[in-house]
């Protein structure tokens, strides 16, 4: 991993593929989620309501357009693309006896198309795409049976793609799941298909889910390494560095402790044991989690090879009660020194350098930026151009900080993958108009539009930037 630096992007199946009921796919938890907006939360349904539009059903139709889209990524100079496999395409109900061959063949075709274009695939096994029936039948991750079913799915993928794919991520952003109510229903739902506000004894359920997912990750890493020792298997985390609001030491301590939520799973996946400080925190919330010997062994044996970092924002924390201050989307408070995106996400390029340093000094493992980008309103001009200087500024300023972290601070970062290189459905709002792409997709929030692709100004800028390294 040392000599390569990957440039490219990340996408997730439920946000781009569409084709929600084709080739044997089962219903996934994101197939029953409505469109929302910055102010209106997405709704989670139990089943498909005929009169409702669900963005994942069509998305941008990447399932059918992947060849043309990959050609555009190639043209933009990409050397890497992170995709996710939708579990419900491989095991439509999650507990089927045999995998769905058509699902496997689809992803094989995508991986081969990427290779043909000299683009290295990174495959995420779980990016909020859980078969809905696992939630209904087993109660999702709180049930250990679901861990076994995930491992069977992971094994299928590792065996099928041996020799074709090198880089894997076991999960995307499971760290947003916690026993604290501060983490809204949305991240709980995306990770589990459960609603925090609707389950009985939510703290206990969330602890069990988060623990079982962490366990599933370490067990999957072991299985993958046994199948192919050359596999590089990591996990992707959504990380938000938290600064102290003031020079008051109490604020520094509060800010430091607020990061435990982001570190504990990385600790569990790199240090060979589930951290004591998290068990204590669970205890304080009334959940006594006892780790069996068999699990202890699993944590020793399933250490990840690299850390994937999704970085969008930083936040601040204070020990004082500042209830008049604005809360940040990912927890903590918004930083008064920093600007925000149109969706209220704080923009902090230096925070990325800070984060890379923290992770490097704490873990010393290879890292890759697996997501970073700006969700913004774009305007398609009559001549098919899209002028997006704000996106160029955002990505450019973050790339500069990564370069400083590598050259000046000697961190081991082996790639930069921007989020949503092609416009796709927003995970948190379900909108199309929250656009991240270098490539514009003519698709609206209600599913109308030609679905045609257009290159934005940022597309040409990104290509030139990669060429000049
Ligand atoms: C991350 C998710 C992605 C992606 C991104 C941007 O948390 O891993 O799936 O969606 O956030 O979020 P949004 O699409 O809501 O703007």
Short mmCIF file of C-alpha atoms and ligand atoms in Angstrom, two decimals:
data_model
loop_
_atom_site.label_atom_id
_atom_site.label_comp_id
_atom_site.label_asym_id
_atom_site.label_seq_id
_atom_site.Cartn_x
_atom_site.Cartn_y
_atom_site.Cartn_z
CA UNK A 1 0.00 0.00 0.00
CA UNK A 2 2.99 2.26 0.58
CA UNK A 3 3.86 3.43 -2.90
CA UNK A 4 0.42 3.91 -4.35
CA UNK A 5 -1.77 6.92 -3.83
CA UNK A 6 -5.30 6.34 -5.03
CA UNK A 7 -7.39 9.18 -6.42
CA UNK A 8 -11.05 8.52 -6.98
CA UNK A 9 -14.47 8.39 -5.42
CA UNK A 10 -16.94 6.44 -3.30
CA UNK A 11 -20.52 5.49 -4.01
CA UNK A 12 -23.03 3.24 -2.24
CA UNK A 13 -25.41 0.84 -3.93
CA UNK A 14 -28.66 2.02 -2.33
CA UNK A 15 -27.87 5.60 -3.34
CA UNK A 16 -26.98 4.97 -6.97
CA UNK A 17 -28.07 1.60 -8.34
CA UNK A 18 -31.86 1.74 -8.59
CA UNK A 19 -33.18 -1.56 -10.04
CA UNK A 20 -34.47 -2.29 -6.56
CA UNK A 21 -36.45 -5.37 -7.59
CA UNK A 22 -34.39 -6.69 -10.51
CA UNK A 23 -32.43 -9.91 -10.89
CA UNK A 24 -33.71 -11.43 -7.68
CA UNK A 25 -32.87 -8.58 -5.30
CA UNK A 26 -34.76 -8.67 -2.00
CA UNK A 27 -36.08 -5.60 -0.25
CA UNK A 28 -33.44 -3.73 1.70
CA UNK A 29 -33.97 -1.39 4.64
CA UNK A 30 -33.25 1.66 2.46
CA UNK A 31 -35.89 0.60 -0.09
CA UNK A 32 -38.66 1.69 2.25
CA UNK A 33 -37.32 5.15 3.15
CA UNK A 34 -38.98 8.27 1.74
CA UNK A 35 -37.52 11.57 0.49
CA UNK A 36 -36.95 14.21 3.16
CA UNK A 37 -35.03 17.48 3.24
CA UNK A 38 -32.76 19.47 5.53
CA UNK A 39 -35.74 20.22 7.76
CA UNK A 40 -38.04 17.29 7.09
CA UNK A 41 -36.75 13.89 8.25
CA UNK A 42 -37.02 10.88 5.96
CA UNK A 43 -39.75 8.42 6.99
CA UNK A 44 -39.09 4.71 7.50
CA UNK A 45 -41.89 2.46 6.31
CA UNK A 46 -42.45 -1.20 7.17
CA UNK A 47 -43.16 -2.09 3.59
CA UNK A 48 -43.66 -0.51 0.21
CA UNK A 49 -46.60 1.85 0.01
CA UNK A 50 -47.80 2.02 -3.62
CA UNK A 51 -48.46 5.75 -3.41
CA UNK A 52 -45.05 6.75 -2.10
CA UNK A 53 -41.87 7.55 -4.03
CA UNK A 54 -38.76 5.85 -2.65
CA UNK A 55 -35.50 7.29 -4.04
CA UNK A 56 -33.54 4.02 -3.89
CA UNK A 57 -35.92 2.36 -6.37
CA UNK A 58 -34.51 4.27 -9.32
CA UNK A 59 -31.69 6.33 -7.84
CA UNK A 60 -29.46 7.22 -10.84
CA UNK A 61 -29.83 3.76 -12.40
CA UNK A 62 -26.13 2.92 -12.00
CA UNK A 63 -27.15 -0.74 -12.10
CA UNK A 64 -27.67 -0.30 -15.83
CA UNK A 65 -25.36 2.62 -16.62
CA UNK A 66 -22.24 1.48 -14.77
CA UNK A 67 -20.19 1.01 -17.95
CA UNK A 68 -20.78 4.57 -19.18
CA UNK A 69 -20.26 5.97 -15.68
CA UNK A 70 -17.03 4.06 -15.16
CA UNK A 71 -15.82 5.41 -18.50
CA UNK A 72 -16.43 8.91 -17.12
CA UNK A 73 -14.52 8.09 -13.91
CA UNK A 74 -11.66 6.86 -16.05
CA UNK A 75 -11.75 10.09 -18.03
CA UNK A 76 -11.61 12.06 -14.77
CA UNK A 77 -8.37 10.24 -13.97
CA UNK A 78 -9.63 7.93 -11.21
CA UNK A 79 -7.37 5.09 -10.07
CA UNK A 80 -9.81 3.80 -7.46
CA UNK A 81 -13.55 3.52 -6.86
CA UNK A 82 -15.16 2.40 -3.64
CA UNK A 83 -18.49 0.71 -4.23
CA UNK A 84 -20.75 -1.18 -1.88
CA UNK A 85 -22.33 -4.54 -2.47
CA UNK A 86 -25.99 -4.66 -1.55
CA UNK A 87 -26.42 -7.61 0.80
CA UNK A 88 -30.03 -7.99 -0.39
CA UNK A 89 -28.80 -8.68 -3.94
CA UNK A 90 -26.63 -11.56 -2.73
CA UNK A 91 -28.92 -13.03 -0.06
CA UNK A 92 -32.34 -11.49 -0.85
CA UNK A 93 -33.82 -12.43 2.53
CA UNK A 94 -30.54 -12.56 4.39
CA UNK A 95 -31.06 -16.14 5.51
CA UNK A 96 -31.47 -17.89 2.12
CA UNK A 97 -29.72 -21.25 1.76
CA UNK A 98 -27.97 -20.29 -1.48
CA UNK A 99 -26.73 -16.94 -2.76
CA UNK A 100 -28.39 -15.25 -5.70
CA UNK A 101 -26.05 -15.90 -8.65
CA UNK A 102 -27.37 -12.94 -10.62
CA UNK A 103 -26.40 -10.57 -7.81
CA UNK A 104 -22.89 -11.98 -7.66
CA UNK A 105 -22.52 -11.79 -11.44
CA UNK A 106 -23.59 -8.17 -11.45
CA UNK A 107 -20.85 -7.14 -9.02
CA UNK A 108 -18.33 -9.32 -10.83
CA UNK A 109 -19.14 -7.42 -14.03
CA UNK A 110 -18.74 -4.08 -12.25
CA UNK A 111 -15.41 -5.11 -10.67
CA UNK A 112 -14.12 -6.36 -14.02
CA UNK A 113 -15.22 -3.19 -15.77
CA UNK A 114 -13.29 -1.18 -13.19
CA UNK A 115 -10.16 -3.29 -13.62
CA UNK A 116 -10.44 -3.01 -17.39
CA UNK A 117 -10.29 0.75 -16.90
CA UNK A 118 -7.33 0.54 -14.47
CA UNK A 119 -9.52 1.54 -11.56
CA UNK A 120 -8.93 -0.41 -8.34
CA UNK A 121 -12.20 -1.46 -6.69
CA UNK A 122 -12.67 -1.20 -2.94
CA UNK A 123 -15.73 -3.14 -1.86
CA UNK A 124 -17.75 -2.22 1.22
CA UNK A 125 -19.84 -5.16 2.41
CA UNK A 126 -22.34 -3.14 4.43
CA UNK A 127 -23.22 0.45 3.58
CA UNK A 128 -26.70 0.57 5.13
CA UNK A 129 -27.99 -2.16 2.79
CA UNK A 130 -29.50 -4.80 5.03
CA UNK A 131 -32.17 -7.27 3.89
CA UNK A 132 -35.38 -5.98 5.44
CA UNK A 133 -36.51 -9.45 6.43
CA UNK A 134 -33.54 -9.77 8.82
CA UNK A 135 -34.99 -6.88 10.78
CA UNK A 136 -38.50 -8.32 10.78
CA UNK A 137 -37.57 -11.92 11.45
CA UNK A 138 -34.60 -11.61 13.82
CA UNK A 139 -34.72 -8.06 15.20
CA UNK A 140 -31.60 -7.02 13.27
CA UNK A 141 -28.10 -6.89 14.80
CA UNK A 142 -29.27 -7.37 18.37
CA UNK A 143 -29.59 -11.05 17.43
CA UNK A 144 -26.31 -13.04 17.13
CA UNK A 145 -27.90 -15.08 14.36
CA UNK A 146 -27.59 -11.99 12.16
CA UNK A 147 -23.84 -11.91 12.82
CA UNK A 148 -23.63 -15.48 11.48
CA UNK A 149 -25.70 -14.58 8.45
CA UNK A 150 -23.49 -11.56 7.74
CA UNK A 151 -20.43 -13.80 8.01
CA UNK A 152 -21.92 -16.23 5.53
CA UNK A 153 -22.53 -13.35 3.13
CA UNK A 154 -18.99 -12.02 3.70
CA UNK A 155 -17.53 -15.49 3.10
CA UNK A 156 -19.47 -15.82 -0.14
CA UNK A 157 -18.06 -12.52 -1.38
CA UNK A 158 -14.48 -13.24 -0.26
CA UNK A 159 -14.56 -16.64 -1.98
CA UNK A 160 -16.23 -15.44 -5.16
CA UNK A 161 -13.90 -12.47 -5.65
CA UNK A 162 -10.61 -14.11 -4.74
CA UNK A 163 -7.98 -12.97 -7.24
CA UNK A 164 -10.25 -10.24 -8.61
CA UNK A 165 -10.53 -7.76 -5.74
CA UNK A 166 -7.88 -6.83 -3.16
CA UNK A 167 -9.40 -4.10 -0.97
CA UNK A 168 -12.44 -4.60 1.25
CA UNK A 169 -14.26 -2.73 3.94
CA UNK A 170 -16.40 -4.72 6.35
CA UNK A 171 -18.76 -1.83 7.24
CA UNK A 172 -19.45 1.83 6.59
CA UNK A 173 -19.87 4.18 9.54
CA UNK A 174 -21.22 1.79 12.12
CA UNK A 175 -19.71 4.15 14.69
CA UNK A 176 -22.75 6.42 14.38
CA UNK A 177 -24.69 3.78 16.27
CA UNK A 178 -24.53 4.23 20.01
CA UNK A 179 -26.48 3.96 23.22
CA UNK A 180 -26.93 7.75 23.37
CA UNK A 181 -30.15 9.38 22.28
CA UNK A 182 -28.16 12.35 20.95
CA UNK A 183 -27.59 10.19 17.86
CA UNK A 184 -30.83 10.61 16.05
CA UNK A 185 -33.05 7.91 14.74
CA UNK A 186 -31.61 8.27 11.31
CA UNK A 187 -28.17 6.75 11.85
CA UNK A 188 -29.74 4.08 14.01
CA UNK A 189 -32.09 3.15 11.20
CA UNK A 190 -29.43 3.12 8.48
CA UNK A 191 -27.28 0.73 10.49
CA UNK A 192 -29.99 -1.52 11.85
CA UNK A 193 -33.39 -0.94 10.24
CA UNK A 194 -34.65 -0.17 13.77
CA UNK A 195 -35.93 3.18 15.06
CA UNK A 196 -34.34 4.36 18.27
CA UNK A 197 -37.53 6.03 19.42
CA UNK A 198 -39.64 2.94 18.76
CA UNK A 199 -37.66 0.13 20.40
CA UNK A 200 -38.12 -0.82 23.99
CA UNK A 201 -35.04 -0.28 26.14
CA UNK A 202 -33.16 1.46 23.30
CA UNK A 203 -29.84 1.75 25.17
CA UNK A 204 -29.63 -2.03 25.57
CA UNK A 205 -30.70 -2.73 22.01
CA UNK A 206 -28.19 -0.22 20.60
CA UNK A 207 -25.37 -1.58 22.73
CA UNK A 208 -26.10 -5.11 21.52
CA UNK A 209 -26.34 -4.00 17.90
CA UNK A 210 -23.13 -1.94 17.98
CA UNK A 211 -21.24 -4.68 19.79
CA UNK A 212 -22.47 -7.40 17.45
CA UNK A 213 -21.55 -5.35 14.39
CA UNK A 214 -18.06 -4.76 15.79
CA UNK A 215 -17.76 -8.48 16.45
CA UNK A 216 -19.04 -9.25 12.94
CA UNK A 217 -16.31 -7.04 11.51
CA UNK A 218 -13.42 -8.73 13.33
CA UNK A 219 -14.77 -12.17 12.50
CA UNK A 220 -15.16 -11.21 8.83
CA UNK A 221 -11.57 -9.95 8.71
CA UNK A 222 -10.33 -13.32 9.97
CA UNK A 223 -12.40 -15.22 7.41
CA UNK A 224 -11.20 -12.95 4.60
CA UNK A 225 -7.54 -13.33 5.55
CA UNK A 226 -7.91 -17.12 5.69
CA UNK A 227 -9.46 -17.18 2.22
CA UNK A 228 -6.80 -14.92 0.74
CA UNK A 229 -3.86 -13.66 2.81
CA UNK A 230 -3.33 -10.93 0.20
CA UNK A 231 -6.68 -9.36 0.97
CA UNK A 232 -6.40 -5.88 2.48
CA UNK A 233 -9.43 -5.61 4.73
CA UNK A 234 -10.32 -2.42 6.54
CA UNK A 235 -13.35 -0.76 8.01
CA UNK A 236 -14.74 2.71 7.24
CA UNK A 237 -15.63 5.14 10.01
CA UNK A 238 -17.42 8.48 9.91
CA UNK A 239 -15.06 10.64 11.95
CA UNK A 240 -15.67 14.09 13.39
CA UNK A 241 -12.76 15.64 15.29
CA UNK A 242 -14.03 17.55 18.31
CA UNK A 243 -12.22 20.67 19.52
CA UNK A 244 -12.52 22.29 22.91
CA UNK A 245 -14.85 25.30 22.77
CA UNK A 246 -12.50 27.32 24.97
CA UNK A 247 -9.13 27.08 26.74
CA UNK A 248 -10.90 25.87 29.86
CA UNK A 249 -9.37 22.42 30.67
CA UNK A 250 -12.88 21.14 31.40
CA UNK A 251 -13.75 21.82 27.77
CA UNK A 252 -10.65 19.95 26.58
CA UNK A 253 -11.56 16.94 28.67
CA UNK A 254 -15.15 17.01 27.46
CA UNK A 255 -13.99 17.29 23.83
CA UNK A 256 -11.53 14.42 24.30
CA UNK A 257 -14.18 12.17 25.85
CA UNK A 258 -16.65 13.04 23.11
CA UNK A 259 -14.30 11.33 20.67
CA UNK A 260 -14.61 7.98 22.48
CA UNK A 261 -17.68 7.33 20.38
CA UNK A 262 -15.52 7.45 17.26
CA UNK A 263 -12.50 5.61 18.66
CA UNK A 264 -13.94 2.66 20.50
CA UNK A 265 -14.67 0.51 17.48
CA UNK A 266 -11.32 1.36 15.89
CA UNK A 267 -9.71 0.36 19.19
CA UNK A 268 -11.68 -2.89 19.18
CA UNK A 269 -10.63 -3.65 15.60
CA UNK A 270 -6.95 -2.79 15.96
CA UNK A 271 -5.84 -3.48 19.52
CA UNK A 272 -7.04 -7.02 20.02
CA UNK A 273 -9.73 -6.41 22.63
CA UNK A 274 -12.97 -4.52 23.17
CA UNK A 275 -12.08 -1.37 25.15
CA UNK A 276 -12.78 -1.25 28.88
CA UNK A 277 -13.75 2.43 28.75
CA UNK A 278 -16.69 1.59 26.49
CA UNK A 279 -17.84 -1.27 28.70
CA UNK A 280 -17.75 1.19 31.61
CA UNK A 281 -19.77 3.73 29.60
CA UNK A 282 -22.34 1.01 28.82
CA UNK A 283 -22.50 0.14 32.50
CA UNK A 284 -23.14 3.79 33.33
CA UNK A 285 -26.13 3.63 31.02
CA UNK A 286 -27.40 0.55 32.80
CA UNK A 287 -26.18 -2.06 30.32
CA UNK A 288 -23.84 -4.69 31.67
CA UNK A 289 -22.13 -6.24 28.67
CA UNK A 290 -20.17 -9.39 29.45
CA UNK A 291 -17.78 -10.53 26.73
CA UNK A 292 -17.49 -14.31 26.36
CA UNK A 293 -14.03 -15.89 25.91
CA UNK A 294 -14.86 -16.90 22.37
CA UNK A 295 -15.41 -13.24 21.45
CA UNK A 296 -12.23 -12.17 23.22
CA UNK A 297 -10.36 -14.54 20.96
CA UNK A 298 -12.13 -13.11 17.90
CA UNK A 299 -10.96 -9.58 18.75
CA UNK A 300 -7.39 -10.87 18.96
CA UNK A 301 -7.58 -12.57 15.59
CA UNK A 302 -9.45 -10.12 13.36
CA UNK A 303 -7.42 -6.93 13.24
CA UNK A 304 -8.06 -4.64 10.29
CA UNK A 305 -5.33 -3.79 7.76
CA UNK A 306 -6.29 -0.18 7.18
CA UNK A 307 -8.61 2.54 8.45
CA UNK A 308 -11.10 4.18 6.10
CA UNK A 309 -11.97 7.76 7.01
CA UNK A 310 -15.17 9.52 6.02
CA UNK A 311 -14.58 13.17 6.83
CA UNK A 312 -17.01 16.02 6.34
CA UNK A 313 -16.96 18.17 9.46
CA UNK A 314 -15.46 18.97 12.81
CA UNK A 315 -17.36 20.14 15.88
CA UNK A 316 -16.69 21.67 19.29
CA UNK A 317 -17.62 20.66 22.84
CA UNK A 318 -17.88 22.50 26.10
CA UNK A 319 -18.44 21.52 29.70
CA UNK A 320 -20.59 24.62 30.16
CA UNK A 321 -24.27 24.55 29.43
CA UNK A 322 -24.48 26.58 26.23
CA UNK A 323 -27.97 25.71 25.21
CA UNK A 324 -28.19 28.84 23.04
CA UNK A 325 -25.39 27.48 20.78
CA UNK A 326 -26.17 25.58 17.63
CA UNK A 327 -25.81 21.79 17.74
CA UNK A 328 -23.68 20.18 15.03
CA UNK A 329 -25.15 17.50 12.76
CA UNK A 330 -22.69 14.83 13.91
CA UNK A 331 -22.85 15.68 17.62
CA UNK A 332 -21.26 18.49 19.65
CA UNK A 333 -21.71 22.13 18.68
CA UNK A 334 -20.98 24.12 15.55
CA UNK A 335 -17.67 25.98 15.54
CA UNK A 336 -18.19 29.77 15.48
CA UNK A 337 -14.95 30.22 13.48
CA UNK A 338 -16.08 28.09 10.57
CA UNK A 339 -18.53 28.37 7.70
CA UNK A 340 -21.17 25.77 6.93
CA UNK A 341 -22.54 24.17 3.80
CA UNK A 342 -26.08 24.86 2.61
CA UNK A 343 -27.13 21.83 4.66
CA UNK A 344 -25.45 23.17 7.80
CA UNK A 345 -22.35 20.93 7.78
CA UNK A 346 -19.27 22.75 9.10
CA UNK A 347 -16.44 23.11 6.57
CA UNK A 348 -12.99 22.59 8.08
CA UNK A 349 -10.11 21.48 5.83
CA UNK A 350 -7.53 21.83 8.64
CA UNK A 351 -9.67 19.44 10.68
CA UNK A 352 -8.78 16.73 8.17
CA UNK A 353 -5.04 17.25 8.69
CA UNK A 354 -5.66 17.23 12.44
CA UNK A 355 -7.65 13.99 12.17
CA UNK A 356 -5.06 12.26 9.98
CA UNK A 357 -2.40 13.14 12.54
CA UNK A 358 -4.50 11.89 15.45
CA UNK A 359 -5.22 8.57 13.79
CA UNK A 360 -1.68 8.10 12.59
CA UNK A 361 -0.20 8.74 16.04
CA UNK A 362 -2.85 6.66 17.80
CA UNK A 363 -2.91 3.61 15.50
CA UNK A 364 0.03 3.82 13.08
CA UNK A 365 -2.00 1.98 10.45
CA UNK A 366 -2.37 2.88 6.78
CA UNK A 367 -5.32 5.21 6.21
CA UNK A 368 -7.39 6.18 3.23
CA UNK A 369 -9.89 9.02 2.94
CA UNK A 370 -12.94 7.03 1.84
CA UNK A 371 -15.38 9.96 1.74
CA UNK A 372 -15.14 13.74 1.66
CA UNK A 373 -17.13 16.24 -0.32
CA UNK A 374 -19.56 19.10 -0.47
CA UNK A 375 -23.32 18.69 -0.83
CA UNK A 376 -24.49 21.80 -2.69
CA UNK A 377 -27.14 23.18 -5.03
CA UNK A 378 -25.94 23.09 -8.65
CA UNK A 379 -27.43 24.74 -11.69
CA UNK A 380 -27.41 23.06 -15.09
CA UNK A 381 -26.93 25.75 -17.75
CA UNK A 382 -28.66 25.62 -21.13
CA UNK A 383 -25.40 24.63 -22.82
CA UNK A 384 -24.98 21.63 -20.49
CA UNK A 385 -22.28 23.19 -18.30
CA UNK A 386 -22.36 23.39 -14.50
CA UNK A 387 -20.23 26.02 -12.79
CA UNK A 388 -19.32 24.82 -9.30
CA UNK A 389 -16.37 26.85 -7.97
CA UNK A 390 -17.52 26.14 -4.38
CA UNK A 391 -16.89 22.41 -4.91
CA UNK A 392 -13.47 23.05 -6.44
CA UNK A 393 -12.63 25.23 -3.45
CA UNK A 394 -13.87 22.57 -1.01
CA UNK A 395 -12.03 19.61 -2.52
CA UNK A 396 -8.92 21.66 -3.32
CA UNK A 397 -8.59 22.97 0.23
CA UNK A 398 -8.97 19.46 1.68
CA UNK A 399 -6.43 18.00 -0.76
CA UNK A 400 -3.94 20.67 0.31
CA UNK A 401 -4.30 19.62 3.93
CA UNK A 402 -3.84 15.95 3.06
CA UNK A 403 -0.68 16.82 1.19
CA UNK A 404 0.62 18.71 4.23
CA UNK A 405 -0.27 15.79 6.49
CA UNK A 406 1.67 13.40 4.26
CA UNK A 407 4.67 15.61 3.44
CA UNK A 408 5.05 17.60 6.65
CA UNK A 409 3.60 15.29 9.28
CA UNK A 410 4.62 11.95 7.70
CA UNK A 411 1.21 10.28 8.06
CA UNK A 412 0.60 7.10 6.10
CA UNK A 413 -2.39 7.96 3.90
CA UNK A 414 -2.74 6.01 0.67
CA UNK A 415 -5.63 7.66 -1.08
CA UNK A 416 -8.31 10.27 -1.45
CA UNK A 417 -11.77 9.15 -2.52
CA UNK A 418 -14.30 11.94 -2.77
CA UNK A 419 -17.89 11.19 -1.86
CA UNK A 420 -20.38 10.94 -4.65
CA UNK A 421 -18.22 11.63 -7.74
CA UNK A 422 -21.46 11.39 -9.67
CA UNK A 423 -24.63 13.01 -8.22
CA UNK A 424 -26.63 10.44 -6.29
CA UNK A 425 -29.34 10.18 -3.65
CA UNK A 426 -28.42 11.83 -0.35
CA UNK A 427 -28.32 9.30 2.48
CA UNK A 428 -29.55 11.59 5.22
CA UNK A 429 -32.21 13.51 3.26
CA UNK A 430 -33.01 11.32 0.24
CA UNK A 431 -32.73 14.37 -2.01
CA UNK A 432 -31.10 14.52 -5.42
CA UNK A 433 -30.65 18.27 -5.17
CA UNK A 434 -28.01 17.83 -2.47
CA UNK A 435 -25.35 17.24 -5.09
CA UNK A 436 -21.76 16.11 -4.52
CA UNK A 437 -20.68 15.01 -7.98
CA UNK A 438 -18.09 16.02 -10.52
CA UNK A 439 -20.74 14.65 -12.88
CA UNK A 440 -24.22 16.16 -12.89
CA UNK A 441 -27.17 13.77 -13.21
CA UNK A 442 -30.41 15.18 -14.54
CA UNK A 443 -32.65 13.63 -11.92
CA UNK A 444 -34.94 15.45 -9.49
CA UNK A 445 -36.09 14.69 -5.97
CA UNK A 446 -39.35 13.20 -7.23
CA UNK A 447 -37.58 10.87 -9.68
CA UNK A 448 -38.33 12.95 -12.80
CA UNK A 449 -35.57 13.97 -15.23
CA UNK A 450 -33.74 12.51 -18.22
CA UNK A 451 -31.03 10.84 -16.07
CA UNK A 452 -28.48 12.23 -18.53
CA UNK A 453 -24.92 12.92 -17.33
CA UNK A 454 -23.06 16.26 -17.69
CA UNK A 455 -19.49 17.12 -16.70
CA UNK A 456 -19.27 19.96 -14.20
CA UNK A 457 -16.37 22.44 -14.06
CA UNK A 458 -15.07 20.45 -11.09
CA UNK A 459 -14.76 17.38 -13.34
CA UNK A 460 -12.14 19.08 -15.53
CA UNK A 461 -10.45 20.62 -12.51
CA UNK A 462 -10.22 17.23 -10.70
CA UNK A 463 -8.74 15.58 -13.78
CA UNK A 464 -6.10 18.33 -14.13
CA UNK A 465 -5.34 18.15 -10.40
CA UNK A 466 -4.76 14.41 -10.52
CA UNK A 467 -2.56 14.75 -13.57
CA UNK A 468 -0.40 17.29 -11.75
CA UNK A 469 -0.48 15.14 -8.58
C1 LIG B 1 -21.91 9.48 4.84
C2 LIG B 1 -22.43 8.22 4.20
C3 LIG B 1 -22.68 8.33 2.72
C4 LIG B 1 -23.08 9.67 2.21
C5 LIG B 1 -22.45 10.84 2.94
C6 LIG B 1 -23.06 12.19 2.64
O1 LIG B 1 -22.26 9.49 6.19
O2 LIG B 1 -21.52 7.17 4.37
O3 LIG B 1 -23.55 7.29 2.35
O4 LIG B 1 -24.39 9.79 1.93
O5 LIG B 1 -22.47 10.66 4.33
O6 LIG B 1 -24.28 12.31 3.31
P1 LIG B 1 -25.56 12.86 2.60
O7 LIG B 1 -25.74 12.03 1.39
O8 LIG B 1 -26.65 12.71 3.54
O9 LIG B 1 -25.25 14.27 2.30
#
